[in-house]
CSV table of C-alpha atoms (C1' of nucleotides) in Angstrom, one decimal:
chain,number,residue,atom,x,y,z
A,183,UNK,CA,0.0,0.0,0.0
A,184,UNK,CA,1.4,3.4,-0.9
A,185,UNK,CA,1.8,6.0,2.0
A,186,UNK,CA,-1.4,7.8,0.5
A,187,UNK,CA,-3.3,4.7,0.2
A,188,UNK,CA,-2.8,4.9,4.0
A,189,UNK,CA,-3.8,7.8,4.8
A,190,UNK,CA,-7.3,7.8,2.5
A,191,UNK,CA,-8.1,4.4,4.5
A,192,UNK,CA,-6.8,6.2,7.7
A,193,UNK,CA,-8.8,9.5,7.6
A,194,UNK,CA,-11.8,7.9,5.4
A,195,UNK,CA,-11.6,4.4,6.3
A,196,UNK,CA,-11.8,2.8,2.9
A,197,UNK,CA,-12.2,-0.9,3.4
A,198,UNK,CA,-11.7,-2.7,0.3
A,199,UNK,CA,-8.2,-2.7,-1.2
A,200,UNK,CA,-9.6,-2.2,-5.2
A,201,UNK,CA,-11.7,1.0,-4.3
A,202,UNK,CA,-8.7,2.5,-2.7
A,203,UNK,CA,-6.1,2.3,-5.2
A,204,UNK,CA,-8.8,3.4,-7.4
A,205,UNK,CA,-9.4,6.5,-5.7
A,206,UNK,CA,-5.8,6.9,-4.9
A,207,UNK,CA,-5.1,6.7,-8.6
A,208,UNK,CA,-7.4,9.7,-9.2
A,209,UNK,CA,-4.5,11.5,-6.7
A,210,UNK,CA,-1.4,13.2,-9.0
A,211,UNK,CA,1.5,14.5,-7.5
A,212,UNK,CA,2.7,18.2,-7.5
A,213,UNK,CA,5.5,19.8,-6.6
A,214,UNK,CA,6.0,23.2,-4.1
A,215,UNK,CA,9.1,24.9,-3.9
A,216,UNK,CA,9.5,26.9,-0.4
A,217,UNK,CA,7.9,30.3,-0.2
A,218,UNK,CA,5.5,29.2,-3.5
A,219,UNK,CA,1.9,29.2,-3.1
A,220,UNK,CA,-0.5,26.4,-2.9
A,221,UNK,CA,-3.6,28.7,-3.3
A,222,UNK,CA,-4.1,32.5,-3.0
A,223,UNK,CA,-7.3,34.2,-1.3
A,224,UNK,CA,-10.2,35.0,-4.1
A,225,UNK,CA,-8.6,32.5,-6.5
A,226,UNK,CA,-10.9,29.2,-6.9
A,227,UNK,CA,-9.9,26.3,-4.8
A,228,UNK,CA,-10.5,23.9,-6.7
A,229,UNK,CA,-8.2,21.1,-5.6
A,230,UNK,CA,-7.4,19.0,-2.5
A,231,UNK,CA,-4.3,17.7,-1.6
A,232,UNK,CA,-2.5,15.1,0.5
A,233,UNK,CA,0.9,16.6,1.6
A,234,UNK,CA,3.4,13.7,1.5
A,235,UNK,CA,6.3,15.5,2.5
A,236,UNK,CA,6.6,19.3,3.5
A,237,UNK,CA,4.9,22.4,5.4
A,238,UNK,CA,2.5,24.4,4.5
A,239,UNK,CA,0.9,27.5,5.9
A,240,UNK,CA,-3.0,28.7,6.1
A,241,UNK,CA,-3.0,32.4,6.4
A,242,UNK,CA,-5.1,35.7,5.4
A,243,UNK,CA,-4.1,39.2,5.1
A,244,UNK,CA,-6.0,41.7,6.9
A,245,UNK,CA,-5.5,45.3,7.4
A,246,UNK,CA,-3.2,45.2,10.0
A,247,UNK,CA,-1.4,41.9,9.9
A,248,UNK,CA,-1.5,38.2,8.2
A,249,UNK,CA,-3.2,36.1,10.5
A,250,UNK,CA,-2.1,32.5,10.3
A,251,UNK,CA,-4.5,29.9,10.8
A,252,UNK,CA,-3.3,27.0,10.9
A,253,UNK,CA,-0.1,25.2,9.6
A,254,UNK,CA,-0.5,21.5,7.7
A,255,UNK,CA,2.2,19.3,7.6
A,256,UNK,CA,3.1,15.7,6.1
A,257,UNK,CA,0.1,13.6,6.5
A,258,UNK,CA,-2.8,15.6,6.3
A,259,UNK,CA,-4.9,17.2,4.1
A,260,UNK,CA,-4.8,20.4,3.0
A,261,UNK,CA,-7.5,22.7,1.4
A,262,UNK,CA,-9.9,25.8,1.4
A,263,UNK,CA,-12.9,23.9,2.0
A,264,UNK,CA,-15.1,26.8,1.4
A,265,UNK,CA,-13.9,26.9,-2.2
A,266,UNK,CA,-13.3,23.2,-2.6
A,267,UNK,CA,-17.0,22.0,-1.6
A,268,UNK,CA,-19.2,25.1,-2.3
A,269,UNK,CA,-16.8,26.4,-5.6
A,270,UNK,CA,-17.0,29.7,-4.0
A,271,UNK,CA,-13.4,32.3,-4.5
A,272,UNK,CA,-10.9,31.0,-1.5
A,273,UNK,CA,-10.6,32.3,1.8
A,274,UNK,CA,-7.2,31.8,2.7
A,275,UNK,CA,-4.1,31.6,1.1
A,276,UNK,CA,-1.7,28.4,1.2
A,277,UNK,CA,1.6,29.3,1.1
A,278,UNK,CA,4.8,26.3,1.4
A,279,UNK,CA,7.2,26.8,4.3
A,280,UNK,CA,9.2,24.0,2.7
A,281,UNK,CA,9.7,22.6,-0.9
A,282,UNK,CA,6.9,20.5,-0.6
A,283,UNK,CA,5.5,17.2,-2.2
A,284,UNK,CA,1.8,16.8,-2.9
A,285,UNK,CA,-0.7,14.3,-3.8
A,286,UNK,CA,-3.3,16.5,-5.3
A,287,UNK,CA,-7.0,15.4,-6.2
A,288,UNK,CA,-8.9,18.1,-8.7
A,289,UNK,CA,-12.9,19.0,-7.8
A,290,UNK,CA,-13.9,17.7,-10.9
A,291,UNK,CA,-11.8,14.0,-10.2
A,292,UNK,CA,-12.9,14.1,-6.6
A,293,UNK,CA,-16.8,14.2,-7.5
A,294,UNK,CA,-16.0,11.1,-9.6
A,295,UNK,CA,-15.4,9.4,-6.1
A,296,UNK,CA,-18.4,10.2,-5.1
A,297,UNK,CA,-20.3,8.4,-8.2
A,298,UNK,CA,-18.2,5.2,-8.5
A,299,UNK,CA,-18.6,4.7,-4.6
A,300,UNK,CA,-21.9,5.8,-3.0
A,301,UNK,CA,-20.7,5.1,0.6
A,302,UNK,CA,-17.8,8.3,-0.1
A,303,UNK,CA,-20.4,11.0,1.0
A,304,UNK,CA,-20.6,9.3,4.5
A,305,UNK,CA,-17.0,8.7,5.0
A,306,UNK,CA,-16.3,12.2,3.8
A,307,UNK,CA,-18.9,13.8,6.3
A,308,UNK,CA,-17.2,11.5,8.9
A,309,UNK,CA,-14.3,13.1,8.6
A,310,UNK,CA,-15.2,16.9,7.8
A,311,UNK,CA,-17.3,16.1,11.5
A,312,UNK,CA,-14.1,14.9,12.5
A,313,UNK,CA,-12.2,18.1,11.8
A,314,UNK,CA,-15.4,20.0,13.2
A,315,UNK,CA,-14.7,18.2,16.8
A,316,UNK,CA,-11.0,18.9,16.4
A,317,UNK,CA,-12.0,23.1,15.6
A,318,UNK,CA,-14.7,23.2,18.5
A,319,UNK,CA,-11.4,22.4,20.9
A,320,UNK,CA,-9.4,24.7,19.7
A,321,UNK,CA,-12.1,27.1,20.2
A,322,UNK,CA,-12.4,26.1,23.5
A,323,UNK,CA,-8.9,27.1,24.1
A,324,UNK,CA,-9.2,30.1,23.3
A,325,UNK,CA,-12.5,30.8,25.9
A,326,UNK,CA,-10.7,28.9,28.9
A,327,UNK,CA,-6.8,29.6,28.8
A,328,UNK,CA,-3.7,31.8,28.6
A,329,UNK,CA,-1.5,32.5,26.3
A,330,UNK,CA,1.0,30.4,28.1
A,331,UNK,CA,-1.6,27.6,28.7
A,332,UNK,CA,-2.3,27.6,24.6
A,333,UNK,CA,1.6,27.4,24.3
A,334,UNK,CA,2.0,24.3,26.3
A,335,UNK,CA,-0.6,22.7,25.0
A,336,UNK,CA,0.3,23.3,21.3
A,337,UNK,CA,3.6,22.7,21.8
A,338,UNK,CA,3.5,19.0,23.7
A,339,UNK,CA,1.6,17.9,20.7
A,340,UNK,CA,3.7,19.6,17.8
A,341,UNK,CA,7.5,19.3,19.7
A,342,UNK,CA,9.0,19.1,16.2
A,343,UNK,CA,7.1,21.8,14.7
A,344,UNK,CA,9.4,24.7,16.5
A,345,UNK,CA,12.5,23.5,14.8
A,346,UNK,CA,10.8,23.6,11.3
A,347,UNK,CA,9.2,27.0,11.0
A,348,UNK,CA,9.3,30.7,11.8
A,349,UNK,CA,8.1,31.1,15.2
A,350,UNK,CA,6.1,34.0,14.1
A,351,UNK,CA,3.5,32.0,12.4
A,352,UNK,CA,3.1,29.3,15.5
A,353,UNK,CA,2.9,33.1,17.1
A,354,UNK,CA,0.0,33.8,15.2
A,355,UNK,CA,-1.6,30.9,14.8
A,356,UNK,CA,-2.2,30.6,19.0
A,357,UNK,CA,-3.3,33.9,18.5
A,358,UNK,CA,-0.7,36.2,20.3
A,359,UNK,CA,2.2,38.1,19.2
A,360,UNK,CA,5.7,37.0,18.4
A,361,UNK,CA,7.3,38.5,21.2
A,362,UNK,CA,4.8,37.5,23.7
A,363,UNK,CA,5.5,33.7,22.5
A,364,UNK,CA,9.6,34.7,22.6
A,365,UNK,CA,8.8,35.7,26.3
A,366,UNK,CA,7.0,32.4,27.3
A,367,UNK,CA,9.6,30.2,25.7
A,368,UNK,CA,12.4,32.2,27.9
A,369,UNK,CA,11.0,30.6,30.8
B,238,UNK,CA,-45.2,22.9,5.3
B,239,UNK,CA,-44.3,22.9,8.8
B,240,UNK,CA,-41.7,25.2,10.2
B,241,UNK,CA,-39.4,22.3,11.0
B,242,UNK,CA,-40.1,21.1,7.4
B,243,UNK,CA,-38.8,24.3,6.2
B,244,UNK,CA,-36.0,24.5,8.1
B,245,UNK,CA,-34.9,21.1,7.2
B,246,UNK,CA,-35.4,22.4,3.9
B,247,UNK,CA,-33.0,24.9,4.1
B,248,UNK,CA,-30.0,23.6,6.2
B,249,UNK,CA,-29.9,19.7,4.2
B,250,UNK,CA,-31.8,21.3,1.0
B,251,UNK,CA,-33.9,18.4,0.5
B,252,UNK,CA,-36.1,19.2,-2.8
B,253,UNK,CA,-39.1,16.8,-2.6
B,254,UNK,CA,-41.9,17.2,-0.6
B,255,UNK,CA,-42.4,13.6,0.2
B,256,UNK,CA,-38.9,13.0,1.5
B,257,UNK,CA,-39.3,16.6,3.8
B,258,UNK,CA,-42.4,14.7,5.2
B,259,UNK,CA,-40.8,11.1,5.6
B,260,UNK,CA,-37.6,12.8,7.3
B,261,UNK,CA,-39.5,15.4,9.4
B,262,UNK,CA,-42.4,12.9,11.0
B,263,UNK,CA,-38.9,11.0,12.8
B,264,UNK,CA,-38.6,14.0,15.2
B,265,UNK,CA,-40.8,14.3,17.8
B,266,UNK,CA,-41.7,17.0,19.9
B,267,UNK,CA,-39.9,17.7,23.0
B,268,UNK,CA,-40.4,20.0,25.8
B,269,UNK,CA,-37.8,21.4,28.3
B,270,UNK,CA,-38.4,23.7,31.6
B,271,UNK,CA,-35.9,26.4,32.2
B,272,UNK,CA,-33.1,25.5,34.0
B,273,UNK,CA,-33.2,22.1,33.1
B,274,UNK,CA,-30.5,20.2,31.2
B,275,UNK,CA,-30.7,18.3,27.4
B,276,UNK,CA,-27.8,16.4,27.5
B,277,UNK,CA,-24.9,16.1,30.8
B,278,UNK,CA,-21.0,15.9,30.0
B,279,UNK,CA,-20.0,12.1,29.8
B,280,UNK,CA,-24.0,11.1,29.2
B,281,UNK,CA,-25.0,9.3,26.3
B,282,UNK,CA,-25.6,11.8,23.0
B,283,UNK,CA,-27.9,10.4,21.3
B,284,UNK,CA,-30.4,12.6,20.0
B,285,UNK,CA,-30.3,15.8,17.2
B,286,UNK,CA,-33.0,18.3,18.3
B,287,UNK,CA,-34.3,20.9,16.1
B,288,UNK,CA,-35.1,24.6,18.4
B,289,UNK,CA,-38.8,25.2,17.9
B,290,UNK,CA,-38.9,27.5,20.6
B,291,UNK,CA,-36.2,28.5,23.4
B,292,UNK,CA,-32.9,29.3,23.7
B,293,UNK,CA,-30.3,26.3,24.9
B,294,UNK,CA,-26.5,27.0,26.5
B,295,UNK,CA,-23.6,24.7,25.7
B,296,UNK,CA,-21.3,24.6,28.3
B,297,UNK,CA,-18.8,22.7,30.4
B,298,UNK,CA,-17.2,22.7,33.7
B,299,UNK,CA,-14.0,23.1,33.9
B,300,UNK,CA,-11.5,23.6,37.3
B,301,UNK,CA,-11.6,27.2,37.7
B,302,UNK,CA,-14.6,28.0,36.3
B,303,UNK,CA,-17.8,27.5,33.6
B,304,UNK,CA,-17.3,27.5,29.7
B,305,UNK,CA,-20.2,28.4,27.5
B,306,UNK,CA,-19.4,27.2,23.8
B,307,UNK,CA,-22.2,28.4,22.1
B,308,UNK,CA,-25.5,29.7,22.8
B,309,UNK,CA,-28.5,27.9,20.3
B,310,UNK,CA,-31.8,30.0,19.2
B,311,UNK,CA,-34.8,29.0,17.8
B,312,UNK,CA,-34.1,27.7,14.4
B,313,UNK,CA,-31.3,25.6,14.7
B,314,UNK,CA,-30.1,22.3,15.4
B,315,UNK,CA,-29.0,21.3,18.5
B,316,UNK,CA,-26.5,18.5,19.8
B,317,UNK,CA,-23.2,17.1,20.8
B,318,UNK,CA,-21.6,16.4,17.4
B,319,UNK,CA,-19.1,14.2,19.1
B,320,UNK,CA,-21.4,11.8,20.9
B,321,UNK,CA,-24.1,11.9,18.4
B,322,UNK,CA,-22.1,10.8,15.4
B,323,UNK,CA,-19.2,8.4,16.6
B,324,UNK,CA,-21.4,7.1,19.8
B,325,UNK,CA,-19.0,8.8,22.3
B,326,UNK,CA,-19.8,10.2,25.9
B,327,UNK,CA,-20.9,13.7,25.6
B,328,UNK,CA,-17.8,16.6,25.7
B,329,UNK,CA,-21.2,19.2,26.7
B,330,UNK,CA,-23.6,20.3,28.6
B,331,UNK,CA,-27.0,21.4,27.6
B,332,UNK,CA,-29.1,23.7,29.3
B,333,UNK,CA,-32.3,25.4,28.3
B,334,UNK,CA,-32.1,28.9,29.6
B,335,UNK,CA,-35.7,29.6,28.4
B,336,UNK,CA,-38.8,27.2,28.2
B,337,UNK,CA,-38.1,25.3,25.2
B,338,UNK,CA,-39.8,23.5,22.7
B,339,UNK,CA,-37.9,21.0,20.8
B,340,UNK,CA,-38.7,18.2,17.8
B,341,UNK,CA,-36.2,15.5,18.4
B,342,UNK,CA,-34.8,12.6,16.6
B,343,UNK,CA,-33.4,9.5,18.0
B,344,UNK,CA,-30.1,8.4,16.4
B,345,UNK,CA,-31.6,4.9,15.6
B,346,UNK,CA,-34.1,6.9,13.9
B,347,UNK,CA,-31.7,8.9,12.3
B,348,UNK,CA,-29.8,6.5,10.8
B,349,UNK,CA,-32.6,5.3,9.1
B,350,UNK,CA,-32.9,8.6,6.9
B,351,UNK,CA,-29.4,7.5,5.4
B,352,UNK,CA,-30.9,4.6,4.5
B,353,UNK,CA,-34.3,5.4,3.0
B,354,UNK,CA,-32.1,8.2,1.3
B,355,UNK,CA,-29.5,7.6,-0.1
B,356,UNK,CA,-28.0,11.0,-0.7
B,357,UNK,CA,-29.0,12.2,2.9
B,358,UNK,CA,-25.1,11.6,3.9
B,359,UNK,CA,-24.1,14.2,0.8
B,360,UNK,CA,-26.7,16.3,2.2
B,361,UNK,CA,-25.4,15.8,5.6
B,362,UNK,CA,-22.0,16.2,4.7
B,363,UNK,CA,-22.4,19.7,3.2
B,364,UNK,CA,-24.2,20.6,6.3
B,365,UNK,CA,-21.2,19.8,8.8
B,366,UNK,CA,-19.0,21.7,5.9
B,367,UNK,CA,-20.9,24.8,6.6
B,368,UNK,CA,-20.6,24.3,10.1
B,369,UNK,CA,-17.1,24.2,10.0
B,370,UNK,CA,-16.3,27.2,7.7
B,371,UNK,CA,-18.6,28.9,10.7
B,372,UNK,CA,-16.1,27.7,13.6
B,373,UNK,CA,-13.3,28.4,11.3
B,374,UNK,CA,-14.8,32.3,11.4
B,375,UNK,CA,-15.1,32.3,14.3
B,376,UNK,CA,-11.5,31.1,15.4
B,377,UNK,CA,-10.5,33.5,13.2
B,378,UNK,CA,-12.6,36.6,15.7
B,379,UNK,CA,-9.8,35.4,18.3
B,380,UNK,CA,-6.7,35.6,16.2
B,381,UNK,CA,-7.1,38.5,15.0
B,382,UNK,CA,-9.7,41.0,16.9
B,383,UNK,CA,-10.1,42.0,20.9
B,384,UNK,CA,-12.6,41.5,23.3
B,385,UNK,CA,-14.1,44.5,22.4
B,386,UNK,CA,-14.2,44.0,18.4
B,387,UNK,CA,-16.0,40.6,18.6
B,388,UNK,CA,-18.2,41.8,21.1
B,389,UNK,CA,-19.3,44.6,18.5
B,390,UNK,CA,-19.2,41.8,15.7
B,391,UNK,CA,-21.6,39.4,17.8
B,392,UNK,CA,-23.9,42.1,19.0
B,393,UNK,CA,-24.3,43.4,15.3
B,394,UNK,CA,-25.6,39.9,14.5
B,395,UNK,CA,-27.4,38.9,17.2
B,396,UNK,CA,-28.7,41.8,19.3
B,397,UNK,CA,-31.7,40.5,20.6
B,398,UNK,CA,-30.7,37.3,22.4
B,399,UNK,CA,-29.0,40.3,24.3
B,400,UNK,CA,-32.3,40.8,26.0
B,401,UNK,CA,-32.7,37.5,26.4
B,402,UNK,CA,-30.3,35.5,28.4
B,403,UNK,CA,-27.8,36.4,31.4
B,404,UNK,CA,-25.0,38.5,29.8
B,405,UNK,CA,-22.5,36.1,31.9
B,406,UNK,CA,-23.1,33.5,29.4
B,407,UNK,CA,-22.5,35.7,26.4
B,408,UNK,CA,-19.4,36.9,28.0
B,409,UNK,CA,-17.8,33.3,28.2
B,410,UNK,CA,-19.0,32.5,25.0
B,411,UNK,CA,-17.2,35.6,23.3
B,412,UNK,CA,-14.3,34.6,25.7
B,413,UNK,CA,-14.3,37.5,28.3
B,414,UNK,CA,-14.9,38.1,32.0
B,415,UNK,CA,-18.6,39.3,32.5
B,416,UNK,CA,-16.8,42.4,34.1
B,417,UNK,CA,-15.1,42.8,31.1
B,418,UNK,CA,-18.1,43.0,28.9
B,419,UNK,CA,-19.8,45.1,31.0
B,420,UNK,CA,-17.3,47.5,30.5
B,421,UNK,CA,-17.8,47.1,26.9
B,422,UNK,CA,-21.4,47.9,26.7
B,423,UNK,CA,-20.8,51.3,29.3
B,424,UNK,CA,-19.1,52.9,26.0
C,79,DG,C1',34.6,37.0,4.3
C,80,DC,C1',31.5,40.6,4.1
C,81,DT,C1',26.9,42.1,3.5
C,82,DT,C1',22.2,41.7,3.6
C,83,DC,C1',18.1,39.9,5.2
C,84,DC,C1',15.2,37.6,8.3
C,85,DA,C1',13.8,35.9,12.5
C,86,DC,C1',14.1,36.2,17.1
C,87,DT,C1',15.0,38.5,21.5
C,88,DT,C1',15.0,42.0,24.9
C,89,DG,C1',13.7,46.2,27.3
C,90,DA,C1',10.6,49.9,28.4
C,91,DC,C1',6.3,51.2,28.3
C,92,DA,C1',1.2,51.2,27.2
C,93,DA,C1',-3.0,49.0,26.7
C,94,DA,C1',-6.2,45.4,27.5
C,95,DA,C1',-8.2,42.3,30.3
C,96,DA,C1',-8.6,39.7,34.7
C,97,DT,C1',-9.3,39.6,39.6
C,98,DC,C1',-11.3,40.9,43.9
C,99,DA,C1',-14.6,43.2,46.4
C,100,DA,C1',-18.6,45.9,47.2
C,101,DG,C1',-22.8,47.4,46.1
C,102,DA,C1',-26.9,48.4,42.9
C,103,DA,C1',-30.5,46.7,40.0
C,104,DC,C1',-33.7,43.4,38.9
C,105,DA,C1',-36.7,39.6,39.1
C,106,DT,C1',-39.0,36.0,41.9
C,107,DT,C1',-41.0,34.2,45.8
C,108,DT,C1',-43.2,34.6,50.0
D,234,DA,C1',-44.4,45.0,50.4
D,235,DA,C1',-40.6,42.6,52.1
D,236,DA,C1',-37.2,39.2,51.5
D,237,DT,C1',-34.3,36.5,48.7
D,238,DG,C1',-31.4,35.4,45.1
D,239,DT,C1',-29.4,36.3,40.9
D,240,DT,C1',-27.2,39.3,37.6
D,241,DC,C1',-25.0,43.3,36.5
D,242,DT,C1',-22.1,47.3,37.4
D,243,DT,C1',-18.4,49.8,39.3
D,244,DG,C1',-13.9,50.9,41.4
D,245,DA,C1',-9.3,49.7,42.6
D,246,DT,C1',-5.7,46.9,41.5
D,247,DT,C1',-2.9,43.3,39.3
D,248,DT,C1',-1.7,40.5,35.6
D,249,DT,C1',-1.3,39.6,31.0
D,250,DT,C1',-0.5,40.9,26.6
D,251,DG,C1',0.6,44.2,22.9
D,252,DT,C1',3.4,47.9,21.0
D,253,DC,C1',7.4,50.2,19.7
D,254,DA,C1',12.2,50.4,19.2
D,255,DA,C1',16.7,48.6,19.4
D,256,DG,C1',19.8,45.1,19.1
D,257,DT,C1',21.5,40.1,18.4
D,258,DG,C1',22.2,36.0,15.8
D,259,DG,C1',22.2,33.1,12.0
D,260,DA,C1',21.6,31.8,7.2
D,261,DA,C1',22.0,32.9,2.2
D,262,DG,C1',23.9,35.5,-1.4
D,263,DC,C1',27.6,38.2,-3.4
DNA sequence: GCTTCCACTTGACAAAAATCAAGAACATTT
DNA sequence: AAATGTTCTTGATTTTTGTCAAGTGGAAGC
């Protein structure tokens, strides 16, 4: 089984071996050299993609500052899925902190899954339901704890993510400044 | 067409009137005093209510103090995604803060809609999607604005539940002290 | 090897928000 | 109407976090 063979039977749980090379097969891979963009905000998002190897950031300008909302890395998925499901002009831009390797699925392709298999649609709600739980605790974060509390918790589940990427964007991501997370980490 | 017809309607966008009929005669009416609780952290989720009437408080204690997640109004669905979908203890509390009408489904029952329908779990899914691009907003309010931005932002959208429940809970939910919004609405 | 560019750190200060404590306002019950 | 209980407000203070500005350190390019 190829690595993204496990990881369409580990995030959607596709049983049978035939129906997931199949859909695997409908996966092509792409290339990202560091600092290049994956997708840009108002641009259609009209593809979803496994990351196989590399970083990649979720982020949106607004009039003050780029807010960072959440950093993918190898073994997840990565899209807008505002533009990806409901075609509408994307609400975050992707940008590669890394030269990253993709395996990337286009809208068109990925409705095709959806045809040749009529059990997809509840494996995919399974796992958009999945990322919904996984957002509603990170919400709840944000209503019950410090800074330094969000810190500690990020950062005993993501160890390895502080050696890979600007600080800045972890910063932003647990919503305070860089110099307020430089201060924490002194201690 | 009934109103929770209708509303069904509009959040799964289920076209034919027979369907709308066959899905909505599962609920059943529910009624809930004031003060009294829907569903109790680590309890058994296993029912989706629809609001007819009443206003509902998602919370959970924690060790220093109360967290409200949400606050639900009439019109929307109501449950504990967690429990309800993958059979799990409950992560919340539910509280009516108002007398409350409900029509509620039984997860048994609401399996069966998947079945008699086959593209209920599409429908399903693109519900969950839009809940999730709404949580994903709504992190976005913390990265990025203060207490006193999201409390203008929240107000602008919902100003009459202002009237309606203890400011307290509003305050957690926006993830301030009630002090602090208090403060907020002297300006 | 020097320069340039980032990213990060540090300090001083300002602003935002929390905490603690008291009291006022309001609704509910008796 | 009085009593009770809850919610909200206000003030004083502390803590947390942000802002601004300067400086450090390292990596990439020349």
């Amino acid at each position: 089984m190829t690595e993204l063979e496990q990881y369409v039977n580990s995030y959607f749980g596709v049983a049978e071996a035939g129906e997931l090379a199949e859909i695997s097969s409908l996966f092509k891979p792409e290339m990202i050299k560091k600092g290049d963009y994956f997708l840009l905000t108002g641009k259609a998002a009209d593809r979803l993609s496994f990351i196989q190897t590399g970083i990649l950031r979720v982020f949106v300008e607004t009039a003050n500052k780029e807010v960072t909302q959440w950093i993918s890395t190898k073994g997840s998925f990565i899209t807008d899925l505002s533009g990806f499901i409901f075609e509408k002009p994307a609400r975050w831009t992707i940008q590669a902190l890394t030269d990253t390797v993709l395996f990337t699925i286009k809208r068109e392709d990925y409705k095709k899954i959806g045809v040749l298999m009529p059990k997809w649609h509840e494996l995919e709600k399974l796992f958009i339901a999945r990322c919904f739980i996984t957002i509603e605790d990170r919400i709840f974060t944000h209503l019950s704890m410090t800074a330094e509390e969000r810190y500690a918790l990020f950062f005993e589940q993501n160890k390895s993510l502080f050696n890979e990427v600007p600080l800045q964007y972890i910063a932003s991501m647990l919503g305070m400044t860089p110099e307020t997370l430089s201060r924490i980490r002194k201690k």
